[in-house]
Coordinates of C-alpha atoms and ligand atoms in Angstrom, one line a residue:
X1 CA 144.5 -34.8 -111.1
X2 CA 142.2 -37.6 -111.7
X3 CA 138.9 -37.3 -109.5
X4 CA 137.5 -41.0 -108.1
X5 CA 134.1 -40.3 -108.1
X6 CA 132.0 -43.2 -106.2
X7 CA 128.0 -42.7 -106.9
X8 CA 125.5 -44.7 -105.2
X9 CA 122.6 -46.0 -106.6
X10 CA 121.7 -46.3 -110.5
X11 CA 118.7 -45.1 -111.0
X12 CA 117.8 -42.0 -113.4
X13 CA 119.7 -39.2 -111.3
X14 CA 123.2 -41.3 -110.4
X15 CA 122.9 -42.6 -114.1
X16 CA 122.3 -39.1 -115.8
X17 CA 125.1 -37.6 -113.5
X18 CA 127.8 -40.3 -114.8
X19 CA 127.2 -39.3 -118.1
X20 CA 127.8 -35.6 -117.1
X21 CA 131.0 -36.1 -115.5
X22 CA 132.6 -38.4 -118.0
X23 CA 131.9 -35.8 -121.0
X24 CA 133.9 -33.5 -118.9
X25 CA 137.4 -32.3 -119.7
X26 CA 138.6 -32.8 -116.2
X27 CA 139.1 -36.0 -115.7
X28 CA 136.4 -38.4 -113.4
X29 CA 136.7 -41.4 -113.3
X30 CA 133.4 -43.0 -112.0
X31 CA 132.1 -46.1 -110.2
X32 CA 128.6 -46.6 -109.8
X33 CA 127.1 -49.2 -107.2
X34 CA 123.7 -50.1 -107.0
X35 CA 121.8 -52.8 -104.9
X36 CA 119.7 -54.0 -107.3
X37 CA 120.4 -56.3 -110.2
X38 CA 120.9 -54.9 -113.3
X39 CA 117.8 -53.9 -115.2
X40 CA 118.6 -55.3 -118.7
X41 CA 118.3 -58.4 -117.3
X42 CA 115.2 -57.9 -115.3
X43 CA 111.7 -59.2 -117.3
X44 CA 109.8 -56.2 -117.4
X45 CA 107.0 -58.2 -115.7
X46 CA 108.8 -58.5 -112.6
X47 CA 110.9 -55.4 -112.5
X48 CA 109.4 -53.0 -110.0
X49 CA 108.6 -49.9 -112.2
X50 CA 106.0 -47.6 -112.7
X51 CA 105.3 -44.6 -115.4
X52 CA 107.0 -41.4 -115.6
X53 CA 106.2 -37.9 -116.9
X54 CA 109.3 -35.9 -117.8
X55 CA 108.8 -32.5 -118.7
X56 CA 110.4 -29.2 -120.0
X57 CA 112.7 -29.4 -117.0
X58 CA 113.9 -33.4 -117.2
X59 CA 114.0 -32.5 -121.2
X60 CA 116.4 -29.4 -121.2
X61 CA 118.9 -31.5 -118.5
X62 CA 119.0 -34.6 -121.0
X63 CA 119.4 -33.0 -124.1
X64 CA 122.7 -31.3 -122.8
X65 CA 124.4 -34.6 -123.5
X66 CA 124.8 -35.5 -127.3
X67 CA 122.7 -37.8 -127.9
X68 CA 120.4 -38.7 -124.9
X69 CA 117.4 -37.1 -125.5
X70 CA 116.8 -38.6 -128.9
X71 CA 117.3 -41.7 -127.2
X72 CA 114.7 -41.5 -124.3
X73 CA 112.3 -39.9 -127.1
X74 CA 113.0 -42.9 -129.1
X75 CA 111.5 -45.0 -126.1
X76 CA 108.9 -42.7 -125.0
X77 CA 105.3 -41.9 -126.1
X78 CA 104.8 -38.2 -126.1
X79 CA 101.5 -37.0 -124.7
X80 CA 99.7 -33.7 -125.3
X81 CA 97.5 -33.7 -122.0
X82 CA 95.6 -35.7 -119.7
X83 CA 92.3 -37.2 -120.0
X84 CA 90.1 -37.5 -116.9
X85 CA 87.7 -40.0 -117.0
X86 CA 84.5 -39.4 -115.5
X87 CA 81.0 -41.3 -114.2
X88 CA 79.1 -42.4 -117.7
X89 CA 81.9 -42.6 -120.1
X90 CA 82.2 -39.0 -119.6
X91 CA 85.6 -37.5 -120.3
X92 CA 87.2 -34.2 -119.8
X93 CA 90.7 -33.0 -121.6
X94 CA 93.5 -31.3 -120.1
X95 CA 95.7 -30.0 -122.7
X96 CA 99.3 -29.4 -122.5
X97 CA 100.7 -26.6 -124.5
X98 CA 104.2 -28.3 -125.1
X99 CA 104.6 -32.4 -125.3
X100 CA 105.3 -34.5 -122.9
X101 CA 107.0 -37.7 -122.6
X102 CA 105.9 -40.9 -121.0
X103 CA 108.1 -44.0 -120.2
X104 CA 108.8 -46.4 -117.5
X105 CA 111.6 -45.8 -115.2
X106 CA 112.6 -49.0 -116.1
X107 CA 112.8 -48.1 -119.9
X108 CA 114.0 -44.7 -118.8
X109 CA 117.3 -46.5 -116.8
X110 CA 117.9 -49.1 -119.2
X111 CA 118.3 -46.5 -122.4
X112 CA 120.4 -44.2 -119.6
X113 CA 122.7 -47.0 -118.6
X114 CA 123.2 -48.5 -122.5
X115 CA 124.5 -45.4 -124.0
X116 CA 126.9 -45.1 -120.8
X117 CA 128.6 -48.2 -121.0
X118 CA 128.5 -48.4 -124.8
X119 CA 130.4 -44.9 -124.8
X120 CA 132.9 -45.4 -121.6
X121 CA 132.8 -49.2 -120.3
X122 CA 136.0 -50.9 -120.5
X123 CA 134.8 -53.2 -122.7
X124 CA 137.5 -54.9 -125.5
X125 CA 136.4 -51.7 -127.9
X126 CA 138.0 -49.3 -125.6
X127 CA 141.1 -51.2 -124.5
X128 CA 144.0 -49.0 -124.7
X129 CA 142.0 -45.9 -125.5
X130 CA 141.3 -42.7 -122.8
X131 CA 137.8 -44.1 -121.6
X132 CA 139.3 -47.8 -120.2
X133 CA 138.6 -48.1 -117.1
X134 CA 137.0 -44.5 -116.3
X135 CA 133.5 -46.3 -115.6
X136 CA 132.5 -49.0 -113.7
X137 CA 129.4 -50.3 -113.1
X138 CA 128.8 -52.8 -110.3
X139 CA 124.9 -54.3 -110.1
X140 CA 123.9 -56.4 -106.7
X141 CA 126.2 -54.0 -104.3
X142 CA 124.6 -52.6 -101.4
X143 CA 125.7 -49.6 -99.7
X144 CA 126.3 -50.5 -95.8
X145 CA 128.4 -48.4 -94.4
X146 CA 130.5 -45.0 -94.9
X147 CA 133.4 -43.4 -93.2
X148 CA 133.0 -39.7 -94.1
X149 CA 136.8 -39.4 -91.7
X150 CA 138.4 -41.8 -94.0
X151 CA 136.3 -41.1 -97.5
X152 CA 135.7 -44.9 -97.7
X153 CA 132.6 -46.4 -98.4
X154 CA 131.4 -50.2 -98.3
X155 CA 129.1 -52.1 -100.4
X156 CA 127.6 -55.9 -99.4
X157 CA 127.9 -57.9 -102.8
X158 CA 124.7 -59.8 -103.1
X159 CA 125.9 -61.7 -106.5
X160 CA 125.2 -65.1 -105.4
X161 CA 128.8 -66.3 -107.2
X162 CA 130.8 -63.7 -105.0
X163 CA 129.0 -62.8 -101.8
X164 CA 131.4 -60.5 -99.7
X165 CA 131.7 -57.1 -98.7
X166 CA 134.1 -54.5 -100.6
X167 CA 135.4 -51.2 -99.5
X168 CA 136.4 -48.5 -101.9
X169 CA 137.8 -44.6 -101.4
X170 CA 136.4 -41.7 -103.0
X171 CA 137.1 -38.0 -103.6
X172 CA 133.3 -37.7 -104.5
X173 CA 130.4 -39.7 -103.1
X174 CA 127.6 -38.9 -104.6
X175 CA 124.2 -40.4 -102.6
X176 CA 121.7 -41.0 -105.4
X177 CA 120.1 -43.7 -103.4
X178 CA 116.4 -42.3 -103.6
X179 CA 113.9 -41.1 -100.6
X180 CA 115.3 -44.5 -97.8
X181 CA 118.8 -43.1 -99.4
X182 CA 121.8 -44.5 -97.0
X183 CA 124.6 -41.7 -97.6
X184 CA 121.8 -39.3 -96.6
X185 CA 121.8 -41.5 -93.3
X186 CA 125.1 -40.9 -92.6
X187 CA 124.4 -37.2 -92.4
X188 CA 122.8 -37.9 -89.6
X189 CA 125.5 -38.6 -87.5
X190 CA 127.0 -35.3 -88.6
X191 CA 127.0 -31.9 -86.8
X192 CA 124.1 -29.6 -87.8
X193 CA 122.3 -31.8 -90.2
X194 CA 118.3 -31.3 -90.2
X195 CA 116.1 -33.7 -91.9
X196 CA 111.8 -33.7 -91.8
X197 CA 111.1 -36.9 -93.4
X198 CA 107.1 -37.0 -93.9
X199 CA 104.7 -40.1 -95.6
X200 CA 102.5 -39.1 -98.4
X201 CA 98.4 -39.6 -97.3
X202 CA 98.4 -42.0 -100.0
X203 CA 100.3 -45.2 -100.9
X204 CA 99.8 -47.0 -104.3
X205 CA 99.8 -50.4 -105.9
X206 CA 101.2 -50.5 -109.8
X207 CA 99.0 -52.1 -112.5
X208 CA 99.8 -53.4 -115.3
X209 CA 97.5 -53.9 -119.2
X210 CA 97.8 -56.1 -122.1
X211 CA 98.2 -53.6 -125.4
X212 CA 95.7 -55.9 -126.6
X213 CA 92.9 -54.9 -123.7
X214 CA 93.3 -51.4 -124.2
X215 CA 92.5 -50.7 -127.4
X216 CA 89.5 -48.5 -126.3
X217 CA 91.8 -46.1 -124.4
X218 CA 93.5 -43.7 -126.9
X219 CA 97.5 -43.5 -126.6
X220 CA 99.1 -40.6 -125.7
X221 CA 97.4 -39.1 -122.9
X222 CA 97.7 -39.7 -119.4
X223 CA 94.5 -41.4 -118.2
X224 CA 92.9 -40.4 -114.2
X225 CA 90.2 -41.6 -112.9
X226 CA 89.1 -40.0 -109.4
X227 CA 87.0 -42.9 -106.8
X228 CA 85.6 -42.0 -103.8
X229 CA 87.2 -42.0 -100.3
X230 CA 90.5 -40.3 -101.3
X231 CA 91.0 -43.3 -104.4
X232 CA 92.4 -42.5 -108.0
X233 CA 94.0 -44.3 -110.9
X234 CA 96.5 -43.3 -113.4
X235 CA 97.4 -45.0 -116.9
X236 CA 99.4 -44.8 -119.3
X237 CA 100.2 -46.4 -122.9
X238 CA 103.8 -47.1 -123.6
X239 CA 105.8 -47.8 -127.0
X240 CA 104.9 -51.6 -127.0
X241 CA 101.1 -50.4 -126.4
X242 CA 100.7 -52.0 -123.2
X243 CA 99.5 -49.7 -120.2
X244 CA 101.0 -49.4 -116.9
X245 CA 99.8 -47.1 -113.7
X246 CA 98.9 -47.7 -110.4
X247 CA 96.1 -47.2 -108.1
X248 CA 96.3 -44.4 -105.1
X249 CA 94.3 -45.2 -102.1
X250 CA 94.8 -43.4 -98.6
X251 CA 97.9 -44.9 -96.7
X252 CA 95.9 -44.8 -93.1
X253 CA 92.4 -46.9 -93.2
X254 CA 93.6 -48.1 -96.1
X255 CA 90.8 -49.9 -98.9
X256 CA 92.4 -53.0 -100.0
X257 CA 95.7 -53.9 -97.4
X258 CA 93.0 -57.3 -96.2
X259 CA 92.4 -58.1 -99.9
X260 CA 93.0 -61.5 -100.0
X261 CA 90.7 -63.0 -102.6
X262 CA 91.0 -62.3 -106.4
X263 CA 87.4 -62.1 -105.7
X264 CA 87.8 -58.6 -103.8
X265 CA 89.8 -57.3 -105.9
X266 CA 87.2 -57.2 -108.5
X267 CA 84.9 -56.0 -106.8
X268 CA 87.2 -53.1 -105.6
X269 CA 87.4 -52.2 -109.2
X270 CA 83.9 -52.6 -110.4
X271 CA 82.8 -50.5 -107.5
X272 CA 85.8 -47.5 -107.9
X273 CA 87.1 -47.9 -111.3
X274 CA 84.3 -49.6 -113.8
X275 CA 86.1 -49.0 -116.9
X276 CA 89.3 -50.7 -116.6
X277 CA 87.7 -53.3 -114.3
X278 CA 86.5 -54.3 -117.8
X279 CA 90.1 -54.4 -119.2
X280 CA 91.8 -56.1 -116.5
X281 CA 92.9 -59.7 -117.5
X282 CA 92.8 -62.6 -114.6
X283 CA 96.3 -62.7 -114.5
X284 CA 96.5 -59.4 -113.9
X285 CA 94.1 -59.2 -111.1
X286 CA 96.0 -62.3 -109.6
X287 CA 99.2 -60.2 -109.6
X288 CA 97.5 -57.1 -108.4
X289 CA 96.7 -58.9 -105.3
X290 CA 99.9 -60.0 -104.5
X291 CA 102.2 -56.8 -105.7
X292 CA 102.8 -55.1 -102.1
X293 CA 101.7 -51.7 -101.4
X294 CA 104.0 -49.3 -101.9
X295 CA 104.1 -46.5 -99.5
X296 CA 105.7 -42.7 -100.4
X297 CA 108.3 -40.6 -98.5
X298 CA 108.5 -36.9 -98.7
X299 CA 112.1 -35.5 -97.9
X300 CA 113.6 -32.1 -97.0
X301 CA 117.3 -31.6 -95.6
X302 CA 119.0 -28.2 -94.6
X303 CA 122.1 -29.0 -96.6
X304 CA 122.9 -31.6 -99.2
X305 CA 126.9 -31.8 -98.8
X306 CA 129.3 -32.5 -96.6
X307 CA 132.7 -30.8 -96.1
X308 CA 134.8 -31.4 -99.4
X309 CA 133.1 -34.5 -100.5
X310 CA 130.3 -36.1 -100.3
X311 CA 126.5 -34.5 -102.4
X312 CA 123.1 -35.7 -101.9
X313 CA 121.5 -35.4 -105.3
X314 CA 117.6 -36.6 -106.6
X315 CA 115.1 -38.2 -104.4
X316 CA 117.6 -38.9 -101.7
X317 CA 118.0 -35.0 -101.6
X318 CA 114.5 -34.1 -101.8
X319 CA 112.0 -36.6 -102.5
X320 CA 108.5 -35.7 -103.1
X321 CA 104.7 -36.6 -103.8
X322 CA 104.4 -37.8 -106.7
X323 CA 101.0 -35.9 -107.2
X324 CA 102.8 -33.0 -109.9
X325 CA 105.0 -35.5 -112.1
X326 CA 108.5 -33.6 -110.8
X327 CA 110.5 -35.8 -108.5
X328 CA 112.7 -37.4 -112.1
X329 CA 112.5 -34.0 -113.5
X330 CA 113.9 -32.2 -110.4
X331 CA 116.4 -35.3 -110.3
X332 CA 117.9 -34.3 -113.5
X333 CA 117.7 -30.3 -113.0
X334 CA 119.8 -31.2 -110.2
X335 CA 122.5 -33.0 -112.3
X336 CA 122.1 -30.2 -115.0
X337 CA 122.7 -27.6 -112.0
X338 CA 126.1 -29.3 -110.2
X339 CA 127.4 -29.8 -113.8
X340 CA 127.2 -25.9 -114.3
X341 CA 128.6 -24.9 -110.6
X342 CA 131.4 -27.4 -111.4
X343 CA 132.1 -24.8 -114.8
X344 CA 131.6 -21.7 -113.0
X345 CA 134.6 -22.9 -110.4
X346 CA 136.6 -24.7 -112.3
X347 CA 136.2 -28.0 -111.3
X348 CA 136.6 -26.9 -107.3
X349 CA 134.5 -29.5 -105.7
X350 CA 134.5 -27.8 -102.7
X351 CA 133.1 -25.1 -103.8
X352 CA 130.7 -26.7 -106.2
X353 CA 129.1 -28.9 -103.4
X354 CA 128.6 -25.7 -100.8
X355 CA 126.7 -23.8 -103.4
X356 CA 124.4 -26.8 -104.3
X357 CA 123.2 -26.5 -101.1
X358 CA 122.6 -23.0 -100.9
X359 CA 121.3 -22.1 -104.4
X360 CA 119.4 -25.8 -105.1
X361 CA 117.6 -25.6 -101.2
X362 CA 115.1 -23.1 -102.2
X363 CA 114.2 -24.6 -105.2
X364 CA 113.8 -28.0 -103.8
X365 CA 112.2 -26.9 -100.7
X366 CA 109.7 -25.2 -102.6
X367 CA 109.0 -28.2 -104.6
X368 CA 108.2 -30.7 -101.7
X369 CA 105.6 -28.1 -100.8
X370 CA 104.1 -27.7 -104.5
X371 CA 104.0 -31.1 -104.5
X372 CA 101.9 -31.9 -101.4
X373 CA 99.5 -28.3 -101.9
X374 CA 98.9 -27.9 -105.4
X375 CA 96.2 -30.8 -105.9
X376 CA 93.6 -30.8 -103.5
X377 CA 93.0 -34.2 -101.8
X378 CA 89.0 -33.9 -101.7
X379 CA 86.4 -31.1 -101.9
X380 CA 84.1 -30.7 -104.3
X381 CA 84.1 -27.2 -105.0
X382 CA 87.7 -26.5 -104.4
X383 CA 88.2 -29.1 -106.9
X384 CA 85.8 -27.7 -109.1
X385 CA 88.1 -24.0 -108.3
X386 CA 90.9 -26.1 -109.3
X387 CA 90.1 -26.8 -112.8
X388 CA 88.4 -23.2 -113.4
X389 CA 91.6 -21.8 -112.4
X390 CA 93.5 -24.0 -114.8
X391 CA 91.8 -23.3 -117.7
X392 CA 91.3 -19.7 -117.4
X393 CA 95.0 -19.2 -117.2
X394 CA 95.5 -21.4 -120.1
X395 CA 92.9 -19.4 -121.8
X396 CA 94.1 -16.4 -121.0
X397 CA 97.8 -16.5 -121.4
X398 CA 97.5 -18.3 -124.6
X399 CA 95.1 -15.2 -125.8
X400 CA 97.3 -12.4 -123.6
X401 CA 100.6 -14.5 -123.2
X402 CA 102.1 -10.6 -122.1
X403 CA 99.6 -9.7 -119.4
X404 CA 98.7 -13.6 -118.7
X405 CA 100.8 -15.3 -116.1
X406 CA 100.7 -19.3 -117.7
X407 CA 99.0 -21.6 -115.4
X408 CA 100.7 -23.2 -112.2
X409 CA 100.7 -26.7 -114.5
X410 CA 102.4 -25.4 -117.4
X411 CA 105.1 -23.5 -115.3
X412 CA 105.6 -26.6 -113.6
X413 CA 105.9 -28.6 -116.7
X414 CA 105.9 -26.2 -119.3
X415 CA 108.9 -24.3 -118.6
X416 CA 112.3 -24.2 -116.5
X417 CA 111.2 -21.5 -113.9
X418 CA 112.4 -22.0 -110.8
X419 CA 110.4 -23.9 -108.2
X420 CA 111.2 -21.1 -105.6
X421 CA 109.6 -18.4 -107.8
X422 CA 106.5 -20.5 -108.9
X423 CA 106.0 -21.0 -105.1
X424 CA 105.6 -17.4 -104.6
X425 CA 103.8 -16.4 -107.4
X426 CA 100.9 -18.9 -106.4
X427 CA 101.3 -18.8 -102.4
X428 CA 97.5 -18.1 -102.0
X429 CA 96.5 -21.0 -103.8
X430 CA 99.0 -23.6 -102.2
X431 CA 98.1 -22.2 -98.5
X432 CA 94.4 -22.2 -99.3
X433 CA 95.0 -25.8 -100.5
X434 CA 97.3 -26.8 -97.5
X435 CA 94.3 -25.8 -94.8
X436 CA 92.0 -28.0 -96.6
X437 CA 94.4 -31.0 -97.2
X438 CA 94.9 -31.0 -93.3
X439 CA 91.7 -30.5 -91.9
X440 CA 90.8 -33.2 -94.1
X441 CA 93.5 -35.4 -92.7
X442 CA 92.8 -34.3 -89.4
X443 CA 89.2 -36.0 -89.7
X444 CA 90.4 -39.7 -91.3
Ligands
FAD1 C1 104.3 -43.9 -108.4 C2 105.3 -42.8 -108.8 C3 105.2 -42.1 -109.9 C4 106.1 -41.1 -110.3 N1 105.9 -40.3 -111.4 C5 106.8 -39.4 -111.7 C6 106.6 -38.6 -112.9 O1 105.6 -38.8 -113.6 N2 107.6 -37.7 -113.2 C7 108.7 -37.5 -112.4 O2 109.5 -36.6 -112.7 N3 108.8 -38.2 -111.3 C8 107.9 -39.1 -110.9 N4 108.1 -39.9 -109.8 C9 109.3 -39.6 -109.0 C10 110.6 -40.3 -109.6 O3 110.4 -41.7 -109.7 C11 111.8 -40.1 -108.7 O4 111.9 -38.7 -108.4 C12 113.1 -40.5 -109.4 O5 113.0 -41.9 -109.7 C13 114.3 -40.1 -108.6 O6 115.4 -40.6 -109.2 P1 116.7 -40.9 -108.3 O7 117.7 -41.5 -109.2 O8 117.0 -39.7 -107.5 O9 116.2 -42.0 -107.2 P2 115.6 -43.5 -107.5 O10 114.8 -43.6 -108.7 O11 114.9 -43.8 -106.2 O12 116.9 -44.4 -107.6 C14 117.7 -44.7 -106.5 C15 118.5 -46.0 -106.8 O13 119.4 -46.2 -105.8 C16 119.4 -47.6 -105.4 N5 119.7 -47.7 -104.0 C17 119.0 -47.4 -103.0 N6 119.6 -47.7 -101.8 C18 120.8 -48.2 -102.2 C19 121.9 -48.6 -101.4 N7 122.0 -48.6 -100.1 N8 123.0 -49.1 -102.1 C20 123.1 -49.1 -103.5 N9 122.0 -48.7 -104.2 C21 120.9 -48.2 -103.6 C22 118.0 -48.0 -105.8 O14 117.9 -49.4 -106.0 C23 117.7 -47.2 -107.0 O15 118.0 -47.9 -108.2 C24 107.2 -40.9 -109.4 C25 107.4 -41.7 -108.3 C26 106.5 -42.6 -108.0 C27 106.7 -43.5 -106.7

């Protein structure tokens, strides 16, 4: 029988997830809604986007569908470690064993969403054949309400040529409405559901450079710079050369929320960042002003289904700092996971969504708390602990790979072991980290 599968939101996870159910021999047939316009239409400048790592883990899940990952790698710079930029020009290297790719979400959606409605839309190619009509794609809909009784969900239409509310059924509603997700919402109003939502110490402004100001910044590493007072900066190249990042500052007491002269602003990064101070165009310091802060939400639920029905998958399942590069990555191990519980019962939904919950909540429990406890906020020497311990482990597994655990960095991004397990392997570290990181947000 033909599954109606209704997936909200079309960012990387709902997108990713389309593509996995319409390869399927069962058949789906899948409508995706998402609030915002539609990205291909979006100038870059004013789509709100930002750089993203994917790793080993967002890798393995996109190369499982023909196609895919030669396509994000085609839009992608790869990167073989970070450089962290220190007082004087000084630098010091952080290499990654295996590559790593770097695009915008933006870039990242828009290559998703082409090759899904160039192999299933019901575009005049495809009239008459099997794939008519088994995707839908509907931009400017915002989900509103949901009856998890009657499996019917409702979307405001924000198109300004057909305002109106629409109500559709499903067999499957998927929430891939990121960290403020709604469908998670409605689990509220469920029996049993338990949610710790948590803000991230630090919020973030993105940034944006002209490929032709960068040119002293070499492409293909991911540039950090550490301020003072809990402040930090991250850039990266992209394909067109350009370089996009954003600057972290702490969320309470925060540095620049009265910044209302261009004026401040560059003096904010003369004083913190020196270096790209000295790249930054007027327009861009003009823009910088005016972007609005953007503030981060950690997320962890005790079960991401409901009944027969509904799955919480992504960022709306289990959003996290941004601090380790995972939340995309995880996103995607998450699609990569339901598409293998829906093989090992047979296409028994049911089934399939009960044991995402229990064999996915370790995992992405365990992630949240990497997330916030691997880096430490502040502290000199931990810091300093931080990078010694790095780089023996990559020294020493690379020279011992049989006695040598690799490094909490490369298991994170090197390989496909389970969050759960890295957890435990490295509990002293993330506790020791955890007491500092509070008693340090116990004194701001
Ligand atoms: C600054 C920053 C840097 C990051 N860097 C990395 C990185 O390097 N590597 C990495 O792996 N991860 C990174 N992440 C995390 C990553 O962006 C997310 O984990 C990832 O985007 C999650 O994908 P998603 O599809 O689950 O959710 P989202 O990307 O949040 O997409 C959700 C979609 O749902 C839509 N939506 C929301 N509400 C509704 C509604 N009511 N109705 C309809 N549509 C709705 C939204 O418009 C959006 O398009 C970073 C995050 C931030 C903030």
């Amino acid at each position: 029988m033909v599954k109606r599968v209704v997936i909200v939101g079309a960012g990387p996870s709902g997108v990713l997830l389309a593509h996995y159910l319409l390869r399927r021999d069962e058949r789906y047939d899948v409508e995706i809604y998402e609030r915002r316009s539609d990205p291909q239409t979006v100038p870059f400048s004013s789509a709100r986007t930002f750089p993203l790592v994917l790793n080993q883990r967002g890798m393995t899940a996109l190369s499982k569908v023909e196609g895919i990952l030669a396509a994000v790698k085609a839009v992608s710079l790869e990167s073989t470690g970070s450089l962290n930029h220190q007082k004087k020009g000084k630098t010091q290297f952080l290499p990654k064993q295996k590559p790593i790719l770097i695009l915008d979400r933006r870039r990242l959606v828009v290559t998703l969403l082409k090759m899904l409605t160039r192999q299933y839309s019901s575009d005049r190619a495809l009239r008459g054949s099997p794939w008519e009509h088994r995707l839908k794609i509907h931009f400017n809909h915002q989900c509103k309400h949901i009856d998890f009784e009657a499996k019917t969900v409702t979307f405001e239409n924000a198109a300004v040529n057909s305002p109106g509310e629409v109500t559709v059924n499903y067999d499957l509603l998927i929430g891939a409405d990121g960290a403020r997700s709604r469908v998670r919402e409605q689990f509220l109003s469920t029996n049993q559901f338990e949610l710790e939502t948590k803000y991230v110490p630090s919020a973030y402004k993105p940034i944006f450079l002209p490929a032709e100001n960068v040119t002293s910044l070499k492409a293909g590493y991911i540039h950090t710079w550490r301020g003072s007072d809990g402040i930090s900066a991250i850039l990266v190249h992209d394909v067109d050369g350009l370089m996009s990042g954003t600057v972290n500052f702490p969320r309470e007491n925060n540095p620049i929320v009265n910044f209302s002269t261009k004026e401040q602003v560059w003096q904010f990064f003369r004083e913190h960042f020196p270096e790209i101070a000295e790249l930054l165009p007027e327009s861009e310091v003009e823009a910088f002003l005016n972007r609005p802060i953007s503030t981060i939400l950690t997320i962890r639920c005790n079960r991401y289904h409901h009944g027969d029905s509904v799955l919480l998958i992504g960022d709306a399942a289990h959003a996290t700092s941004p601090s380790l590069g995972q939340g995309c990555n995880a996103a995607f191990e998450d699609v990569a996971f339901f598409d293998k519980l829906l093989d090992e019962y047979s296409n028994n939904i049911a089934e399939a969504l009960k044991q995402f919950t229990l064999r996915r909540k370790p995992d992405a429990h365990a992630l949240v708390e990497l997330s916030d406890y691997a880096f430490p906020l502040s502290g000199k020497l931990l810091f300093l602990e931080f990078f010694i311990r790095l780089r023996t482990a990559q020294f020493m597994h690379q020279l011992f790979p049989r006695y040598f655990s690799p490094s909490l960095f490369q298991l994170l991004s090197e390989t496909t072991v389970p969050y759960s397990e890295i957890l435990n392997s490295h509990k002293g570290w993330i506790s020791r980290v955890k007491q500092a990181n509070e008693k340090l947000l116990e004194r701001q």
